[in-house]
Short mmCIF file of C-alpha atoms in Angstrom, two decimals:
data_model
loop_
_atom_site.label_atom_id
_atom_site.label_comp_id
_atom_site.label_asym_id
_atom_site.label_seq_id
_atom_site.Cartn_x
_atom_site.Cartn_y
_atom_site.Cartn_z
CA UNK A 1 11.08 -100.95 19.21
CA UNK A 2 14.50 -99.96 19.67
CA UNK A 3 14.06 -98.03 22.72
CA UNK A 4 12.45 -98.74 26.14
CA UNK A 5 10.60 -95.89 26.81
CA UNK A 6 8.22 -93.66 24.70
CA UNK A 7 7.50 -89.87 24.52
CA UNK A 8 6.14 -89.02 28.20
CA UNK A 9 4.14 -86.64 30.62
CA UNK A 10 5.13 -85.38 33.85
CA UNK A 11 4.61 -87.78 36.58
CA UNK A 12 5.53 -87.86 40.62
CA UNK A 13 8.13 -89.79 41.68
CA UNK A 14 6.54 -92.26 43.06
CA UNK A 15 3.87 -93.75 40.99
CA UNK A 16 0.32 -91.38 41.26
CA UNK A 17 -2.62 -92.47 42.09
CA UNK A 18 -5.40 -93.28 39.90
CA UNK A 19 -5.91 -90.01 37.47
CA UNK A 20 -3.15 -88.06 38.93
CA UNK A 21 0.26 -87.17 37.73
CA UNK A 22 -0.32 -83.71 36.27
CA UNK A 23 2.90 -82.30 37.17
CA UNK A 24 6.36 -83.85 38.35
CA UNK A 25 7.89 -83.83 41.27
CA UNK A 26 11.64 -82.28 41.18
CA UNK A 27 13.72 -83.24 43.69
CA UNK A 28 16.91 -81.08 44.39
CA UNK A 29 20.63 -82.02 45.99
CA UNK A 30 19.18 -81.15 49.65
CA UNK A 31 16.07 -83.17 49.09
CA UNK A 32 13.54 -80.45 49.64
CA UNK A 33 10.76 -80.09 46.65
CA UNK A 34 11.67 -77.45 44.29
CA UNK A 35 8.73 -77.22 41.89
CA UNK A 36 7.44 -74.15 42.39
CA UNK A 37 11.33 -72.37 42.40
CA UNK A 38 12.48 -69.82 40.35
CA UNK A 39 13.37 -71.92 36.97
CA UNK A 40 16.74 -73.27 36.44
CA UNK A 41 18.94 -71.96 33.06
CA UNK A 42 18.71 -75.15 31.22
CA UNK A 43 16.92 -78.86 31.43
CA UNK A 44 18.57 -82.13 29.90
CA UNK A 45 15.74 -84.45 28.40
CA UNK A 46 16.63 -88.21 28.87
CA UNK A 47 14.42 -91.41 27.82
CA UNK A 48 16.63 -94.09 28.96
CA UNK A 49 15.78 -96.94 27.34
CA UNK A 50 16.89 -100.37 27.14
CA UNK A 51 18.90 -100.50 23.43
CA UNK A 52 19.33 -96.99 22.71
CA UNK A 53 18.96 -93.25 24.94
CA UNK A 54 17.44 -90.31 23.13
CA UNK A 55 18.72 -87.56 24.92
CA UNK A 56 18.46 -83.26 24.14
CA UNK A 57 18.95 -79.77 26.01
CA UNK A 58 16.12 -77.11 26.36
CA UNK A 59 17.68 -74.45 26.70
CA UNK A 60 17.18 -71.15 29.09
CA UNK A 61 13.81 -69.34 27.94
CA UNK A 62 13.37 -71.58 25.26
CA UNK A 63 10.23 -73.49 25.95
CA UNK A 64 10.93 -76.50 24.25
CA UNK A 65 11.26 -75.02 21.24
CA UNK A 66 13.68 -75.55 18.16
CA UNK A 67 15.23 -78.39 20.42
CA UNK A 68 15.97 -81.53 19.17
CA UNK A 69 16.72 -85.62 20.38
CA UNK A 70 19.64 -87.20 19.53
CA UNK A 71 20.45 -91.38 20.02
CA UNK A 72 23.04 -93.40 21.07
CA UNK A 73 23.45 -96.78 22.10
CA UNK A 74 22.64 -97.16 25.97
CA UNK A 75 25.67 -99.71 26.18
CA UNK A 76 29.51 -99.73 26.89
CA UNK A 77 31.18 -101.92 23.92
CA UNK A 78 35.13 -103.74 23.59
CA UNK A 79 37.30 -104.19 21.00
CA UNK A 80 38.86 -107.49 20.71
CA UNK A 81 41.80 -108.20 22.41
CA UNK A 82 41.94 -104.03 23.31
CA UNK A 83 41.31 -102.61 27.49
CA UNK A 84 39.52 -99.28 25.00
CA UNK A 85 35.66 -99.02 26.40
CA UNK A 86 33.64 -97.09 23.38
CA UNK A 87 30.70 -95.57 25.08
CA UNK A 88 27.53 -94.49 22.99
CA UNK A 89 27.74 -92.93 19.94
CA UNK A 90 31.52 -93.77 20.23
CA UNK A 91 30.41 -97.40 18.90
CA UNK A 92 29.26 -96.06 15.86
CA UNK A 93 31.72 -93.40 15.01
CA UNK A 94 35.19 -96.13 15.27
CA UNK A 95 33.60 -99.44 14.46
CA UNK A 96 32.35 -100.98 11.28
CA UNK A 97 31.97 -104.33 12.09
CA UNK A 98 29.58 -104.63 15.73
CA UNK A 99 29.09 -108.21 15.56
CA UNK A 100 33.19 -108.27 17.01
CA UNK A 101 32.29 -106.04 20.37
CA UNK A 102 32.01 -107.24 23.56
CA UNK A 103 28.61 -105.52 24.75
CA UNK A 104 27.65 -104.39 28.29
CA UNK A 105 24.36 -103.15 28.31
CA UNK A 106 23.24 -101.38 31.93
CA UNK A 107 19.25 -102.41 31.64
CA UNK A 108 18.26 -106.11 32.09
CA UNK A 109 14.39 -105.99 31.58
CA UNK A 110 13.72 -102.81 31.91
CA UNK A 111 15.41 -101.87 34.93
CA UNK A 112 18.88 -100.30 35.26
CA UNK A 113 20.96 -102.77 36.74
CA UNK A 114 24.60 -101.87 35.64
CA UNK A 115 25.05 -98.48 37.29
CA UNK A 116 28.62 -97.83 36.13
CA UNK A 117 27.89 -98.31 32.79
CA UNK A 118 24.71 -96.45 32.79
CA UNK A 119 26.82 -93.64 34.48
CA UNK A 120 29.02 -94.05 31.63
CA UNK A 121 26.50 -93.75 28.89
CA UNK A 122 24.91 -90.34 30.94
CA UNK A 123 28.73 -88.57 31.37
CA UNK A 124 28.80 -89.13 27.52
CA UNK A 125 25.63 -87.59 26.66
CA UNK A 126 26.21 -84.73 28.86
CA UNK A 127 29.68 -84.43 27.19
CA UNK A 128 27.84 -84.26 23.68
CA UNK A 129 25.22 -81.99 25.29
CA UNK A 130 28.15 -79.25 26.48
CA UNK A 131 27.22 -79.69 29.82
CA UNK A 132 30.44 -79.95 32.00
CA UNK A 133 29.45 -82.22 35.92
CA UNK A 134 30.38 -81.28 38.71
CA UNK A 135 30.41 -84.45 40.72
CA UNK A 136 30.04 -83.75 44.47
CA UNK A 137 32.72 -86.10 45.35
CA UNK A 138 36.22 -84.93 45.32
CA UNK A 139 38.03 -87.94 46.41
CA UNK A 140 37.28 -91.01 44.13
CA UNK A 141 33.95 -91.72 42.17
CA UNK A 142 33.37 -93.07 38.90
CA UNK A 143 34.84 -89.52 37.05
CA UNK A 144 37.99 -89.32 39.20
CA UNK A 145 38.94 -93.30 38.41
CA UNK A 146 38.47 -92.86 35.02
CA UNK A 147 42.14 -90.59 35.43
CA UNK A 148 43.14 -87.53 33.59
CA UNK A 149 43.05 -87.98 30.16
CA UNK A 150 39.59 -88.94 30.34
CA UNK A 151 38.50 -86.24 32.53
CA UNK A 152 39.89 -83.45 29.85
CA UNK A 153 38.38 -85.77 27.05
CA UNK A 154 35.16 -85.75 28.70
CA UNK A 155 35.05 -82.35 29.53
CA UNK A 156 35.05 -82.98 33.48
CA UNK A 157 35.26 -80.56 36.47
CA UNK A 158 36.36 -83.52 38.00
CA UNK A 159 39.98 -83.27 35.88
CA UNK A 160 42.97 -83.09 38.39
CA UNK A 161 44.67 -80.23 36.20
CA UNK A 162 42.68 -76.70 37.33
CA UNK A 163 43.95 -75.55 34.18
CA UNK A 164 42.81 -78.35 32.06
CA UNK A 165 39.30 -77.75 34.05
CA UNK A 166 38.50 -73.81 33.57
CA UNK A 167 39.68 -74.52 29.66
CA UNK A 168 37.44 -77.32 29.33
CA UNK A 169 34.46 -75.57 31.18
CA UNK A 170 35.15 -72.46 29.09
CA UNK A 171 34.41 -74.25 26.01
CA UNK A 172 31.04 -76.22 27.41
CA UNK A 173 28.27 -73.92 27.76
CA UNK A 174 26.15 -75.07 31.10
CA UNK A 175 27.59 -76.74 34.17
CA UNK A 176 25.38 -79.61 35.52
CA UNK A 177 24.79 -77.94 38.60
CA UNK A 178 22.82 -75.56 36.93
CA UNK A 179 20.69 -77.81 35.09
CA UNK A 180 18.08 -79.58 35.45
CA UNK A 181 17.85 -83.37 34.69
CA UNK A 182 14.36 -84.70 33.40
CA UNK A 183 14.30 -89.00 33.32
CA UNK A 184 11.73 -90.74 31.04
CA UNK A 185 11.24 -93.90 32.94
CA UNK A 186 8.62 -96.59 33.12
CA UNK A 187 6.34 -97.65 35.43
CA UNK A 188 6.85 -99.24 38.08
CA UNK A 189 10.55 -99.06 38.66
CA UNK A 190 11.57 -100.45 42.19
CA UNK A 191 12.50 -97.98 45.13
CA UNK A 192 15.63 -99.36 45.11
CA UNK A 193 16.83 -98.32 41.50
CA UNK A 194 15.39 -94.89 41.79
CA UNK A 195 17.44 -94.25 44.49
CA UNK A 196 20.38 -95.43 43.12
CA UNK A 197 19.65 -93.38 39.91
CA UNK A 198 19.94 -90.66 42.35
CA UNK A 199 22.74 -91.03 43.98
CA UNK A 200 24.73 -91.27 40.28
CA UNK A 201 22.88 -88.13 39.13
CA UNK A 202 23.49 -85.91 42.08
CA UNK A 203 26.89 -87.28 43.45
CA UNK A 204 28.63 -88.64 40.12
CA UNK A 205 27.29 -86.03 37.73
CA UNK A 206 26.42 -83.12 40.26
CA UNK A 207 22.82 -82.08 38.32
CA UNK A 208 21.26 -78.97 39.99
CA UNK A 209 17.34 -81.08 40.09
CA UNK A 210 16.07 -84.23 38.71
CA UNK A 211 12.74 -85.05 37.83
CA UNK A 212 11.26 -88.49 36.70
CA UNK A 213 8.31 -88.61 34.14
CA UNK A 214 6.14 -91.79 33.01
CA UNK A 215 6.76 -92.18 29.79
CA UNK A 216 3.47 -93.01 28.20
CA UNK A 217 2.13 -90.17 30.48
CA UNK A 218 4.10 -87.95 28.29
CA UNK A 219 2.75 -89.48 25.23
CA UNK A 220 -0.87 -89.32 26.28
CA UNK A 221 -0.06 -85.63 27.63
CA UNK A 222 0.98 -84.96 23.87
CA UNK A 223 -2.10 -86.65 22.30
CA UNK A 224 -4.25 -84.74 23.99
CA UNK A 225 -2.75 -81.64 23.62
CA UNK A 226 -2.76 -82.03 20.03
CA UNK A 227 -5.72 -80.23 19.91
CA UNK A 228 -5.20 -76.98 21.03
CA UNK A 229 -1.51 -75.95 20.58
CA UNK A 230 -1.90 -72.02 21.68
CA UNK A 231 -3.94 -72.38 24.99
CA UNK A 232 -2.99 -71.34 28.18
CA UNK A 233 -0.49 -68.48 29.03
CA UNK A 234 0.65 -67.01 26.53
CA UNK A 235 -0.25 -67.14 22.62
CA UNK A 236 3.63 -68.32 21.98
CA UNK A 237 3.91 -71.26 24.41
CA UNK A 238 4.82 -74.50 23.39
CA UNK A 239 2.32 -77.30 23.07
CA UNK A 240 3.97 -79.07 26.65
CA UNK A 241 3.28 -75.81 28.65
CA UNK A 242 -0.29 -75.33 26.88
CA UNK A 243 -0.85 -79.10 28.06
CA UNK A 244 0.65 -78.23 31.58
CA UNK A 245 -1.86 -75.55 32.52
CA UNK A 246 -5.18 -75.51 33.62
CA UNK A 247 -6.65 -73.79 30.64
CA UNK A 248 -5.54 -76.65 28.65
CA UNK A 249 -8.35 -78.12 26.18
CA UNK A 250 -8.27 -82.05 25.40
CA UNK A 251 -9.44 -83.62 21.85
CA UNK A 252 -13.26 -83.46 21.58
CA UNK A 253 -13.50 -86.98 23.11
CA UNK A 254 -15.45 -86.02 25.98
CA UNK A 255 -13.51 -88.28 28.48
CA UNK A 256 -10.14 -86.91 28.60
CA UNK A 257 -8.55 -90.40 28.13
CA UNK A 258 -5.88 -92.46 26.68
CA UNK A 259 -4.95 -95.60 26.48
CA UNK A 260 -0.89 -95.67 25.56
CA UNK A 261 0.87 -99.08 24.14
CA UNK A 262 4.71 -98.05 25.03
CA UNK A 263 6.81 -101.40 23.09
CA UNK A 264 10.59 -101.09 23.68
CA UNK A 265 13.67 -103.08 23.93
CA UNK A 266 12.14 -105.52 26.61
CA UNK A 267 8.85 -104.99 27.57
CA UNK A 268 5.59 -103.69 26.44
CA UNK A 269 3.66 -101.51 28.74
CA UNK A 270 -0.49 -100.85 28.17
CA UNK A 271 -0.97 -97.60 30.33
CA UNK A 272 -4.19 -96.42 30.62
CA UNK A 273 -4.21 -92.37 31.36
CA UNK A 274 -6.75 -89.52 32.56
CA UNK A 275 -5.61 -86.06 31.96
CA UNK A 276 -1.82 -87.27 31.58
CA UNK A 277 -2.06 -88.95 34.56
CA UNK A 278 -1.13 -93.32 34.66
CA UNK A 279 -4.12 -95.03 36.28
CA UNK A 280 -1.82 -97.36 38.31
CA UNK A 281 -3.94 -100.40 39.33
CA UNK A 282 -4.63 -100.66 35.55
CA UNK A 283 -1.07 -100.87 34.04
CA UNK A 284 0.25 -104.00 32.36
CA UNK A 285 3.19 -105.33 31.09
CA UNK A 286 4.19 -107.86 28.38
CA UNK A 287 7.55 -109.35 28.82
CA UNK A 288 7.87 -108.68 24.81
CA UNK A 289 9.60 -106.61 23.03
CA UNK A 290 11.67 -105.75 20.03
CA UNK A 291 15.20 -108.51 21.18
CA UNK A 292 12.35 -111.20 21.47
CA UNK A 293 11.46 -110.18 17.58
CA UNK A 294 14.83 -109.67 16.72
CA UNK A 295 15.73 -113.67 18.35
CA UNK A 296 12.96 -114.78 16.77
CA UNK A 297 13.98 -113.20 12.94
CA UNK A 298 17.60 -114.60 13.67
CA UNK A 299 16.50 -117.81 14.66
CA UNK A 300 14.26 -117.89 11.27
CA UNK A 301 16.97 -116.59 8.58
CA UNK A 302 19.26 -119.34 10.64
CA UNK A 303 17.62 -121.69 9.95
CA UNK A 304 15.85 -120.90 6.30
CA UNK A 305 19.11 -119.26 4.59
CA UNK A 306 22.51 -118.24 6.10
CA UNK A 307 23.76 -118.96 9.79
CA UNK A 308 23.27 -115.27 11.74
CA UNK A 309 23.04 -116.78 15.17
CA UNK A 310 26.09 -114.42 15.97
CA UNK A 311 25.30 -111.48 14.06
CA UNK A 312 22.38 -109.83 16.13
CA UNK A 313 22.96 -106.26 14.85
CA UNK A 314 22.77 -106.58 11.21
CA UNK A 315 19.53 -109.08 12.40
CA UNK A 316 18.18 -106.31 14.16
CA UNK A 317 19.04 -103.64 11.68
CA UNK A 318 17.17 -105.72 8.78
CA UNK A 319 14.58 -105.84 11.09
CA UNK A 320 14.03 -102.00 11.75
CA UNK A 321 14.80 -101.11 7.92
CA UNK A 322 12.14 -103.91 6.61
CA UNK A 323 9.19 -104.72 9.85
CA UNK A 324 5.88 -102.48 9.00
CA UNK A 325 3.10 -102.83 10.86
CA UNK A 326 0.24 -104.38 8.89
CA UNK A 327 -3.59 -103.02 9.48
CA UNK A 328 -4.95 -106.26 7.47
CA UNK A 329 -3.03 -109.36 8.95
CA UNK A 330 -5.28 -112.18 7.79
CA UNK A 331 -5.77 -110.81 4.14
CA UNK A 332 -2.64 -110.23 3.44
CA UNK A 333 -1.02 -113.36 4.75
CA UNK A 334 -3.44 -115.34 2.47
CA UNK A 335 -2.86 -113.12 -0.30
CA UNK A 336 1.38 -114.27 0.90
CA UNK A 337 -0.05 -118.28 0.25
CA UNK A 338 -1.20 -117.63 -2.86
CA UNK A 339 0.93 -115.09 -4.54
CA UNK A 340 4.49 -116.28 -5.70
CA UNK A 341 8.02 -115.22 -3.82
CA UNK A 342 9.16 -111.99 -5.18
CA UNK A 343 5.89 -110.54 -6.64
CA UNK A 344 4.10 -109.41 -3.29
CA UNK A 345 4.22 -105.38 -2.97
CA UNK A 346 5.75 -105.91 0.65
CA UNK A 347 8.50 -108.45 -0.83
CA UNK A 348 12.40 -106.62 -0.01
CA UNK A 349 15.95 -108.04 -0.39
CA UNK A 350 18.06 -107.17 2.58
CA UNK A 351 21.99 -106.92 1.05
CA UNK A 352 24.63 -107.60 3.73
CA UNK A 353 27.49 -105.26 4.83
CA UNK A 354 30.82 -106.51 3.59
CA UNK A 355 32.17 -104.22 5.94
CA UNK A 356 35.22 -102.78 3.17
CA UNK A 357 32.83 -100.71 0.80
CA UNK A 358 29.51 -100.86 3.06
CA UNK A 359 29.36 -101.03 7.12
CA UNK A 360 25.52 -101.38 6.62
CA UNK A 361 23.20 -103.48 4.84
CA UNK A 362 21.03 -102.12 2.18
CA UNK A 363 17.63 -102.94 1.24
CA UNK A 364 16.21 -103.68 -2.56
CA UNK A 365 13.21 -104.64 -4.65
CA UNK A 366 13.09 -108.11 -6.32
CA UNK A 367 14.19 -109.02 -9.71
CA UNK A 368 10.57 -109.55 -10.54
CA UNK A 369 8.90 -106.76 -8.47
CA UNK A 370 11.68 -104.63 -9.91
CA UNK A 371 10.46 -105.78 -13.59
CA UNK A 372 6.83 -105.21 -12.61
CA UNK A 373 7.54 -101.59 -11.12
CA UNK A 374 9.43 -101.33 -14.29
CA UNK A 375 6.39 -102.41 -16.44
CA UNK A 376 3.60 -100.33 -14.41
CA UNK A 377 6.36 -97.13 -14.67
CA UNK A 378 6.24 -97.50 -18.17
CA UNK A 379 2.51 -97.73 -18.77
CA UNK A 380 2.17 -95.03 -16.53
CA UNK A 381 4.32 -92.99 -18.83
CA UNK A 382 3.13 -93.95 -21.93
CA UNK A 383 -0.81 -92.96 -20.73
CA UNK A 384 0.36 -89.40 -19.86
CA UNK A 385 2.29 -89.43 -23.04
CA UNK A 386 -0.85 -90.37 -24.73
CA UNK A 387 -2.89 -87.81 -22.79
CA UNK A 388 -0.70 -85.10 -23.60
CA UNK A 389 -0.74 -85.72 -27.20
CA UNK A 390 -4.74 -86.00 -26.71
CA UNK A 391 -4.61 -82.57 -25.46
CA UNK A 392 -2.27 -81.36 -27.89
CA UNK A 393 -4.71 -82.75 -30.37
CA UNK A 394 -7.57 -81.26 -28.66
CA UNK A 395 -5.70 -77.95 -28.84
CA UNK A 396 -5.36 -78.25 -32.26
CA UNK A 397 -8.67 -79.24 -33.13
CA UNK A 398 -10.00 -76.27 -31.14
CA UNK A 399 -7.93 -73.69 -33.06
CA UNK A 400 -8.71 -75.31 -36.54
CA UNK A 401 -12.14 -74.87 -34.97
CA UNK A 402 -11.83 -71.26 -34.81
CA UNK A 403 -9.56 -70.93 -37.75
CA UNK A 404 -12.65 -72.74 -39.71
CA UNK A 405 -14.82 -70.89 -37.47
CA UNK A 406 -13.49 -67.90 -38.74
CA UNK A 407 -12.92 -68.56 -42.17
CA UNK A 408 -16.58 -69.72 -42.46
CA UNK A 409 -17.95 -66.28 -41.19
CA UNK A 410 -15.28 -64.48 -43.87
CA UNK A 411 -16.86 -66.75 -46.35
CA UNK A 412 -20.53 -66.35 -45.16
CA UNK A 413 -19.81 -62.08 -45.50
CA UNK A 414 -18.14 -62.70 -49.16
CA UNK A 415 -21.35 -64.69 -50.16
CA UNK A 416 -23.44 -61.70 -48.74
CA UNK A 417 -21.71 -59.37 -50.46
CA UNK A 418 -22.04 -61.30 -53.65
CA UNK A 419 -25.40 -61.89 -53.16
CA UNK A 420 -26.38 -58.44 -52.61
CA UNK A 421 -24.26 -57.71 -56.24
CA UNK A 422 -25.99 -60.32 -57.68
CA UNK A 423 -29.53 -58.80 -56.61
CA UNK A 424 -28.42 -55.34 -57.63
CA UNK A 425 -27.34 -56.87 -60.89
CA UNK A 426 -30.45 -58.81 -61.21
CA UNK A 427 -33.24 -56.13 -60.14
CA UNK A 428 -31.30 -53.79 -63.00
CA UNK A 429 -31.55 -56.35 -65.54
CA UNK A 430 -35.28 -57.14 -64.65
CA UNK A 431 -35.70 -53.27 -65.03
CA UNK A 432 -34.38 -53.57 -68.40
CA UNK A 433 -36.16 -56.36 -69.53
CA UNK A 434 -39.38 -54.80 -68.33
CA UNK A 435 -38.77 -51.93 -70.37
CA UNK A 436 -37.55 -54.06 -73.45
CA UNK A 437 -41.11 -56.00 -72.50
CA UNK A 438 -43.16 -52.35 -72.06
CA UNK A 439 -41.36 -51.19 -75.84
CA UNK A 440 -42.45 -54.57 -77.48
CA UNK A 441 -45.87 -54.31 -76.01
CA UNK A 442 -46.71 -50.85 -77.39
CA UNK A 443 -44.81 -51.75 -80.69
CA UNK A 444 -47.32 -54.63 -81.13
CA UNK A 445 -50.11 -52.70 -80.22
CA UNK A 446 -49.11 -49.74 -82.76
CA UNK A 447 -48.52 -52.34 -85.39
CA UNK A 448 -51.81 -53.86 -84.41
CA UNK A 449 -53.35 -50.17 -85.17
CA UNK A 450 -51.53 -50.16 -88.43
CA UNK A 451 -52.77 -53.23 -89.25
CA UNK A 452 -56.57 -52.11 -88.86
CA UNK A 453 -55.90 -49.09 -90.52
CA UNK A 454 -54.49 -50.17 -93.60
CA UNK A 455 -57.19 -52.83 -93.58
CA UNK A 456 -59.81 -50.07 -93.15
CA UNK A 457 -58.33 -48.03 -95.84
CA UNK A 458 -58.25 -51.34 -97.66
CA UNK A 459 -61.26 -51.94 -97.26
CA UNK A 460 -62.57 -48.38 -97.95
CA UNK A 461 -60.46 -48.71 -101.61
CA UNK A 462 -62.42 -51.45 -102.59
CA UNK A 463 -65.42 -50.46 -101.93
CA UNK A 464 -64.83 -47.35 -103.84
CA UNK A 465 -63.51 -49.43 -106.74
CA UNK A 466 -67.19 -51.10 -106.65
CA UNK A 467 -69.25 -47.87 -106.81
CA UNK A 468 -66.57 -47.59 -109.80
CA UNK A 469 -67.69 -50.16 -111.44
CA UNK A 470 -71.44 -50.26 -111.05
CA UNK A 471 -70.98 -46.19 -112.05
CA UNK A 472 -68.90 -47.34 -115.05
CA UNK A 473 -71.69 -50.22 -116.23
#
């Protein structure tokens, strides 16, 4: 929320009507449209907004890309008790302390209303650019008063020394009258301050064109273009030109719409869009934006811890370092009731600037978050210590599984091998016994035959002996 406008799409200078707004409408130092001219060499991008200006330079036959958007603040700022005016980025490069400065901003609500400092904040962002104006009065005008010294410091063609002027412009690299000068602005800006806005860009900074763009048209233009980044002309265009042409294809949505929330510095804006283009009748605006949050944070740490009623930029910096945007309000604000101070995951500790060591506060986690992320670090740890050493063990395991694995199948051949010795062994012995068995066998049966003989022949004797006797009687 620290700027007014968002990212934008090419809009008409007037607002368009309902689903129109394709392409913008540049207007050059004669006043005659110059859209379909030959293109200029380069184009400054500007989205003014109400706290800060992000500003860039496309350069020639560059298409947008590779370039980048820088910030400054879109205010003038004094010293005390000092005539110096710091413009910008100046703020931030020669002062630590901002609460001290004496702030001029040039947008009340929205709407540029201070056009010598918002002349001011553009001459400085040109100057940062390298882009050297070439204001089309001669006599006077905001450049000429500003004397000399500023002119050369500022890189001005408007310097009084000619010498002073062709060094200077041979160190810049464009002149503004070769430039184009693209404005994000948002809707609905009076007649009035548009033409003002003109005269300061073609008379006090001499740009070649200007054209002014919606800036949630240029956000819905890049949503939809999302999509389909190398349609259109050429296979290396960037994703704005692919969105600019006709052979441009939206998001699968089927409608071609978008509804674009733009919340800045002092308004919010709901813009309803077809094809890029605002549907007018339907815009709204909220007269909130990020100061009423910022009041409202200051007015709160006032009043619960430490008077800040007069230190709205370290308010507002705690308040971009530590806001989120929550997608579950209601649970999480009762889980806030119930859970105690300095254990909630979004709990922070915003350390102020003492301005001699820091120029910036600093953001931390509670003492007793800390200990819990402490805790939950080291139980992380120690499970993926004790999954490593699982695996490790595992490992192990597995190659004592194959070393066992192995040693089993050495074992199982040995115990073959002994086997089949031991049934060589044993078939040889059974051979022998056999035999030993066969030799008994026939000894028995030859001492059986003995037997019967010398039984017989026994038998035979005494029978003889009888006749003998019987003879002998």
């Amino acid at each position: 929320m620290g700027s007014e406008t968002a990212v934008a799409t090419p809009t008409k200078r007037n607002p368009p009507a309902t689903g129109t707004g394709k392409s913008a409408t540049v207007t050059s130092k004669s006043g005659r449209d110059t859209t379909n001219d030959k293109p200029l060499p380069a184009c400054i991008v500007v989205d003014n907004g109400g706290w800060t200006v992000k500003y860039g330079l496309v350069p020639p036959h560059n298409n947008g890309r590779g370039s980048q958007m820088s910030t400054m603040y879109n205010a003038t700022a004094r010293p005390p008790h000092q005539l110096t005016v710091l413009t910008g980025d100046e703020i931030t490069k020669r002062m630590k302390n901002l609460g001290q400065l004496t702030w001029n901003n040039s947008m009340e609500r929205g709407m540029i209303c201070d056009g010598e400092t918002q002349l001011r904040v553009w001459a400085r962002t040109l100057e940062v650019l390298g882009v050297v104006p070439t204001p089309q009065i001669k006599e006077g005008g905001f450049l000429k008063l500003q004397g000399p010294s500023a002119a050369k410091r500022r890189g001005s063609a408007a310097s009084t020394d000619d010498a002073n002027t062709s060094s200077n412009a041979s160190i810049q690299k464009y002149s503004s009258s070769n430039c184009t000068f693209l404005l994000l602005e948002p809707p609905h800006v009076p007649s009035v301050i548009s033409e003002g806005v003109d005269c300061i860009l073609f008379r006090e900074l001499g740009v070649g064109r200007v054209a002014r763009v919606l800036g949630p048209c240029m956000a819905a233009m890049k949503y939809l273009s999302l999509g389909k980044r190398n349609t259109g002309s050429g296979s290396n265009s960037s994703s704005f030109d692919n969105a600019s042409t006709s052979k441009c294809e939206w998001l699968n949505d089927d409608t071609s719409c978008c509804c674009v929330i733009d919340s800045g510095y002092s308004f919010t804006h709901v813009v309803p869009t077809h094809r890029g283009g605002a549907m007018t009748k339907a815009i709204r605006r909220l007269d909130i934006g990020g100061k009423v949050l910022t009041n409202l944070l200051k007015e709160a740490v006032t009043y619960r811890q430490w008077n800040m009623m007069d230190e709205y930029h370290i308010v507002n910096d705690a308040k971009e370092q530590l806001s989120f945007v929550s997608d579950k309000f209601d649970s999480e604000m009762k889980q806030a009731h119930v859970t105690r101070k300095g254990l909630r995951w979004f709990d922070r500790e915003y350390l102020l600037p003492d301005f001699v060591s820091s120029s910036r506060g600093s953001v931390r986690l509670p003492a007793p978050l800390q200990r819990k992320r402490e805790m939950e670090e080291m139980e992380k740890t120690r499970l993926e210590l004790e999954r490593k050493d699982k695996e490790a063990e595992e490992g192990n395991v597995s190659d004592n599984d194959n070393d066992g694995n192995d040693q089993q199948i050495e074992d199982e051949a040995a115990d073959a091998d002994v086997e089949m010795e031991v049934d060589d062994t044993s078939a040889d012995k059974k051979k022998k016994a056999d035999s030993k068995r066969q030799k008994k066998e026939k000894g028995k049966k030859k001492a059986k035959k003995r037997s019967k003989k010398r039984k017989h022949n026994s038998e035979q004797n005494d029978d003889n002996d009888e006749v003998d006797m019987s003879d002998g009687e």
